[in-house]
Amino acid sequence: MNQKVSTVNDPELQAKVKKTTEKISENMHIIANEPSLAFYRIQEHVRKVIPLIVERRAEVVQLQQDLQGKCYDMEYAIGAVKDIEAADTSLKNVQELLKNAIFLKQQLKYVESRRPKKDTNSSVYKRLSAHITLDLPDLNDLSGVVRETTNRVEHMMSQARNSNSNINNNPPAGTANSTAGPAELQRSYTTLH
């Protein structure tokens, strides 16, 4: 029962066996390491892409906040336009009242011109109101009225600033310019006379 295993000294067969065992070993190594290689590739991809995704997400959040702010602004503007449209009747009432006031002023002026004049310097109010004229524009073009009123107010404010700066820069003799009290008193005095 003893059998002898014969050893073959065939170099070609040994080379083929060695080559086959190496291939099998290499395949086993590849199969064993394939999952770790796949995970490495996934990790490499994630490391490259994540910073770009985070950047894009921050941009989207910023754009969303900007868009939301612009939506609020638009809603506010729409509300303001609707309020202006609703104020049309009030503005027409104001226009009618102003027309009535001008008519009454003209009637008073006419009555005063028919009376004999007693005193030319009767009151500051009469002297001031004699120089005031008011032209009412038609309210069909509301933007023109607003623009004209704005220009008038700005003109009056600049005149007031200029007159105040002239008063403060050129105080009359005997008044001190170091405190606000005398400057106010001087301005009040020049406004009334």
mmCIF file of C-alpha atoms in Angstrom:
data_model
loop_
_atom_site.group_PDB
_atom_site.id
_atom_site.type_symbol
_atom_site.label_atom_id
_atom_site.label_comp_id
_atom_site.label_asym_id
_atom_site.label_seq_id
_atom_site.Cartn_x
_atom_site.Cartn_y
_atom_site.Cartn_z
ATOM 1 C CA MET A 1 0.000 0.000 0.000
ATOM 2 C CA ASN A 2 2.760 2.178 -0.025
ATOM 3 C CA GLN A 3 2.705 4.082 -3.158
ATOM 4 C CA LYS A 4 5.383 6.315 -4.207
ATOM 5 C CA VAL A 5 4.538 9.577 -5.742
ATOM 6 C CA SER A 6 6.649 10.004 -8.676
ATOM 7 C CA THR A 7 8.222 13.339 -9.060
ATOM 8 C CA VAL A 8 8.379 14.662 -12.453
ATOM 9 C CA ASN A 9 11.190 16.888 -13.279
ATOM 10 C CA ASP A 10 9.527 18.523 -16.198
ATOM 11 C CA PRO A 11 10.602 22.199 -16.130
ATOM 12 C CA GLU A 12 7.851 23.271 -18.478
ATOM 13 C CA LEU A 13 5.173 21.810 -16.274
ATOM 14 C CA GLN A 14 6.702 23.416 -13.217
ATOM 15 C CA ALA A 15 6.736 26.813 -14.930
ATOM 16 C CA LYS A 16 3.065 26.480 -15.883
ATOM 17 C CA VAL A 17 2.131 25.431 -12.336
ATOM 18 C CA LYS A 18 4.088 28.333 -10.873
ATOM 19 C CA LYS A 19 2.486 30.797 -13.309
ATOM 20 C CA THR A 20 -1.002 29.464 -12.552
ATOM 21 C CA THR A 21 -0.497 29.680 -8.779
ATOM 22 C CA GLU A 22 0.774 33.254 -9.148
ATOM 23 C CA LYS A 23 -2.304 34.212 -11.196
ATOM 24 C CA ILE A 24 -4.610 32.582 -8.664
ATOM 25 C CA SER A 25 -2.804 34.371 -5.844
ATOM 26 C CA GLU A 26 -3.002 37.700 -7.687
ATOM 27 C CA ASN A 27 -6.731 37.242 -8.377
ATOM 28 C CA MET A 28 -7.370 36.390 -4.728
ATOM 29 C CA HIS A 29 -5.454 39.507 -3.708
ATOM 30 C CA ILE A 30 -7.485 41.693 -6.116
ATOM 31 C CA ILE A 31 -10.776 40.171 -4.979
ATOM 32 C CA ALA A 32 -9.824 40.715 -1.336
ATOM 33 C CA ASN A 33 -8.809 44.353 -1.918
ATOM 34 C CA GLU A 34 -11.538 45.376 -4.386
ATOM 35 C CA PRO A 35 -13.953 46.788 -1.763
ATOM 36 C CA SER A 36 -11.241 48.885 -0.129
ATOM 37 C CA LEU A 37 -10.204 50.237 -3.540
ATOM 38 C CA ALA A 38 -13.807 51.155 -4.290
ATOM 39 C CA PHE A 39 -14.140 52.930 -0.962
ATOM 40 C CA TYR A 40 -10.889 54.787 -1.648
ATOM 41 C CA ARG A 41 -12.239 55.989 -5.004
ATOM 42 C CA ILE A 42 -15.517 57.089 -3.377
ATOM 43 C CA GLN A 43 -13.639 58.934 -0.622
ATOM 44 C CA GLU A 44 -11.441 60.633 -3.223
ATOM 45 C CA HIS A 45 -14.521 61.745 -5.171
ATOM 46 C CA VAL A 46 -16.256 63.027 -2.032
ATOM 47 C CA ARG A 47 -13.191 65.046 -0.996
ATOM 48 C CA LYS A 48 -13.129 66.730 -4.400
ATOM 49 C CA VAL A 49 -16.863 67.433 -4.673
ATOM 50 C CA ILE A 50 -17.963 68.327 -1.110
ATOM 51 C CA PRO A 51 -16.286 71.780 -0.961
ATOM 52 C CA LEU A 52 -17.971 72.747 -4.243
ATOM 53 C CA ILE A 53 -21.333 71.517 -2.992
ATOM 54 C CA VAL A 54 -20.961 73.470 0.272
ATOM 55 C CA GLU A 55 -20.039 76.599 -1.716
ATOM 56 C CA ARG A 56 -23.066 76.209 -3.991
ATOM 57 C CA ARG A 57 -25.329 75.637 -1.002
ATOM 58 C CA ALA A 58 -24.101 78.876 0.633
ATOM 59 C CA GLU A 59 -24.766 80.735 -2.633
ATOM 60 C CA VAL A 60 -28.273 79.277 -2.829
ATOM 61 C CA VAL A 61 -29.010 80.308 0.773
ATOM 62 C CA GLN A 62 -27.756 83.861 0.068
ATOM 63 C CA LEU A 63 -29.818 84.067 -3.121
ATOM 64 C CA GLN A 64 -32.876 82.843 -1.238
ATOM 65 C CA GLN A 65 -32.439 85.548 1.401
ATOM 66 C CA ASP A 66 -31.966 88.221 -1.282
ATOM 67 C CA LEU A 67 -35.028 87.003 -3.138
ATOM 68 C CA GLN A 68 -37.103 86.996 0.016
ATOM 69 C CA GLY A 69 -36.028 90.574 0.783
ATOM 70 C CA LYS A 70 -36.930 91.662 -2.749
ATOM 71 C CA CYS A 71 -40.327 89.956 -2.402
ATOM 72 C CA TYR A 72 -40.975 91.912 0.811
ATOM 73 C CA ASP A 73 -39.935 95.137 -0.943
ATOM 74 C CA MET A 74 -42.256 94.372 -3.837
ATOM 75 C CA GLU A 75 -45.183 93.639 -1.516
ATOM 76 C CA TYR A 76 -44.520 96.901 0.321
ATOM 77 C CA ALA A 77 -44.419 98.817 -2.977
ATOM 78 C CA ILE A 78 -47.668 97.213 -4.150
ATOM 79 C CA GLY A 79 -49.296 98.193 -0.862
ATOM 80 C CA ALA A 80 -48.052 101.759 -1.256
ATOM 81 C CA VAL A 81 -49.451 101.979 -4.801
ATOM 82 C CA LYS A 82 -52.806 100.648 -3.616
ATOM 83 C CA ASP A 83 -52.820 103.203 -0.790
ATOM 84 C CA ILE A 84 -52.116 105.991 -3.293
ATOM 85 C CA GLU A 85 -54.977 104.771 -5.465
ATOM 86 C CA ALA A 86 -57.248 104.720 -2.412
ATOM 87 C CA ALA A 87 -56.195 108.292 -1.543
ATOM 88 C CA ASP A 88 -57.572 109.640 -4.832
ATOM 89 C CA THR A 89 -60.873 110.720 -3.254
ATOM 90 C CA SER A 90 -59.079 112.372 -0.350
ATOM 91 C CA LEU A 91 -56.806 114.284 -2.716
ATOM 92 C CA LYS A 92 -59.811 115.437 -4.744
ATOM 93 C CA ASN A 93 -61.481 116.625 -1.517
ATOM 94 C CA VAL A 94 -58.326 118.531 -0.590
ATOM 95 C CA GLN A 95 -58.254 120.101 -4.053
ATOM 96 C CA GLU A 96 -61.882 121.224 -3.718
ATOM 97 C CA LEU A 97 -61.228 122.650 -0.253
ATOM 98 C CA LEU A 98 -58.210 124.538 -1.562
ATOM 99 C CA LYS A 99 -60.260 125.941 -4.437
ATOM 100 C CA ASN A 100 -62.899 127.085 -1.951
ATOM 101 C CA ALA A 101 -60.234 128.643 0.260
ATOM 102 C CA ILE A 102 -58.739 130.517 -2.693
ATOM 103 C CA PHE A 103 -62.171 131.706 -3.746
ATOM 104 C CA LEU A 104 -62.897 132.949 -0.225
ATOM 105 C CA LYS A 105 -59.495 134.636 -0.079
ATOM 106 C CA GLN A 106 -60.209 136.411 -3.357
ATOM 107 C CA GLN A 107 -63.576 137.546 -2.009
ATOM 108 C CA LEU A 108 -61.911 138.915 1.142
ATOM 109 C CA LYS A 109 -59.337 140.691 -0.976
ATOM 110 C CA TYR A 110 -62.054 142.225 -3.123
ATOM 111 C CA VAL A 111 -64.009 143.385 -0.060
ATOM 112 C CA GLU A 112 -60.867 144.881 1.501
ATOM 113 C CA SER A 113 -59.997 146.699 -1.722
ATOM 114 C CA ARG A 114 -63.435 148.387 -1.745
ATOM 115 C CA ARG A 115 -63.043 149.667 1.843
ATOM 116 C CA PRO A 116 -61.203 152.899 2.469
ATOM 117 C CA LYS A 117 -57.716 152.219 3.807
ATOM 118 C CA LYS A 118 -57.214 153.397 7.373
ATOM 119 C CA ASP A 119 -53.770 152.097 8.220
ATOM 120 C CA THR A 120 -51.281 150.607 5.745
ATOM 121 C CA ASN A 121 -49.345 148.743 8.479
ATOM 122 C CA SER A 122 -52.337 147.218 10.230
ATOM 123 C CA SER A 123 -50.959 143.718 10.787
ATOM 124 C CA VAL A 124 -48.132 141.426 9.859
ATOM 125 C CA TYR A 125 -50.601 138.788 8.727
ATOM 126 C CA LYS A 126 -52.244 141.069 6.152
ATOM 127 C CA ARG A 127 -48.889 142.176 4.774
ATOM 128 C CA LEU A 128 -47.730 138.546 4.525
ATOM 129 C CA SER A 129 -50.953 137.173 3.045
ATOM 130 C CA ALA A 130 -51.065 139.901 0.391
ATOM 131 C CA HIS A 131 -47.927 138.425 -1.192
ATOM 132 C CA ILE A 132 -49.000 134.774 -1.067
ATOM 133 C CA THR A 133 -50.488 133.358 -4.241
ATOM 134 C CA LEU A 134 -51.358 129.753 -4.787
ATOM 135 C CA ASP A 135 -51.872 128.097 -8.162
ATOM 136 C CA LEU A 136 -53.518 124.702 -7.926
ATOM 137 C CA PRO A 137 -52.586 122.213 -10.620
ATOM 138 C CA ASP A 138 -55.024 119.643 -11.905
ATOM 139 C CA LEU A 139 -54.613 116.338 -10.043
ATOM 140 C CA ASN A 140 -54.807 114.229 -13.196
ATOM 141 C CA ASP A 141 -50.993 114.248 -13.328
ATOM 142 C CA LEU A 142 -50.150 113.412 -9.724
ATOM 143 C CA SER A 143 -46.432 112.856 -10.348
ATOM 144 C CA GLY A 144 -46.053 116.404 -11.696
ATOM 145 C CA VAL A 145 -47.778 117.806 -8.613
ATOM 146 C CA VAL A 146 -45.573 115.812 -6.268
ATOM 147 C CA ARG A 147 -42.452 116.867 -8.173
ATOM 148 C CA GLU A 148 -43.469 120.540 -8.137
ATOM 149 C CA THR A 149 -44.330 120.443 -4.439
ATOM 150 C CA THR A 150 -41.016 118.762 -3.675
ATOM 151 C CA ASN A 151 -39.153 121.443 -5.611
ATOM 152 C CA ARG A 152 -41.025 124.205 -3.790
ATOM 153 C CA VAL A 153 -40.339 122.698 -0.366
ATOM 154 C CA GLU A 154 -36.652 122.177 -1.193
ATOM 155 C CA HIS A 155 -36.428 125.757 -2.449
ATOM 156 C CA MET A 156 -38.031 127.127 0.723
ATOM 157 C CA MET A 157 -35.767 124.957 2.904
ATOM 158 C CA SER A 158 -32.640 126.134 1.092
ATOM 159 C CA GLN A 159 -33.773 129.761 1.468
ATOM 160 C CA ALA A 160 -34.377 129.195 5.164
ATOM 161 C CA ARG A 161 -30.932 127.605 5.571
ATOM 162 C CA ASN A 162 -29.294 130.458 3.696
ATOM 163 C CA SER A 163 -31.058 133.085 5.776
ATOM 164 C CA ASN A 164 -30.185 131.230 9.008
ATOM 165 C CA SER A 165 -26.543 130.899 7.996
ATOM 166 C CA ASN A 166 -26.438 134.604 7.093
ATOM 167 C CA ILE A 167 -27.912 135.516 10.477
ATOM 168 C CA ASN A 168 -25.511 133.226 12.353
ATOM 169 C CA ASN A 169 -22.480 134.369 10.336
ATOM 170 C CA ASN A 170 -23.240 138.090 10.599
ATOM 171 C CA PRO A 171 -24.579 138.762 14.113
ATOM 172 C CA PRO A 172 -25.405 142.379 14.879
ATOM 173 C CA ALA A 173 -23.156 144.261 17.254
ATOM 174 C CA GLY A 174 -23.849 143.630 20.917
ATOM 175 C CA THR A 175 -25.047 140.019 20.523
ATOM 176 C CA ALA A 176 -22.953 137.003 21.482
ATOM 177 C CA ASN A 177 -22.751 134.126 19.005
ATOM 178 C CA SER A 178 -21.333 131.608 21.498
ATOM 179 C CA THR A 179 -24.717 130.343 22.771
ATOM 180 C CA ALA A 180 -27.814 129.164 20.958
ATOM 181 C CA GLY A 181 -30.128 131.507 22.908
ATOM 182 C CA PRO A 182 -29.172 134.849 21.335
ATOM 183 C CA ALA A 183 -28.990 133.322 17.854
ATOM 184 C CA GLU A 184 -32.538 132.010 18.240
ATOM 185 C CA LEU A 185 -33.716 135.356 19.586
ATOM 186 C CA GLN A 186 -32.093 137.157 16.656
ATOM 187 C CA ARG A 187 -33.634 134.801 14.113
ATOM 188 C CA SER A 188 -37.094 135.180 15.671
ATOM 189 C CA TYR A 189 -36.696 138.929 15.600
ATOM 190 C CA THR A 190 -35.748 139.002 11.933
ATOM 191 C CA THR A 191 -38.550 136.605 11.010
ATOM 192 C CA LEU A 192 -41.231 138.819 12.563
ATOM 193 C CA HIS A 193 -39.966 142.153 11.196
#
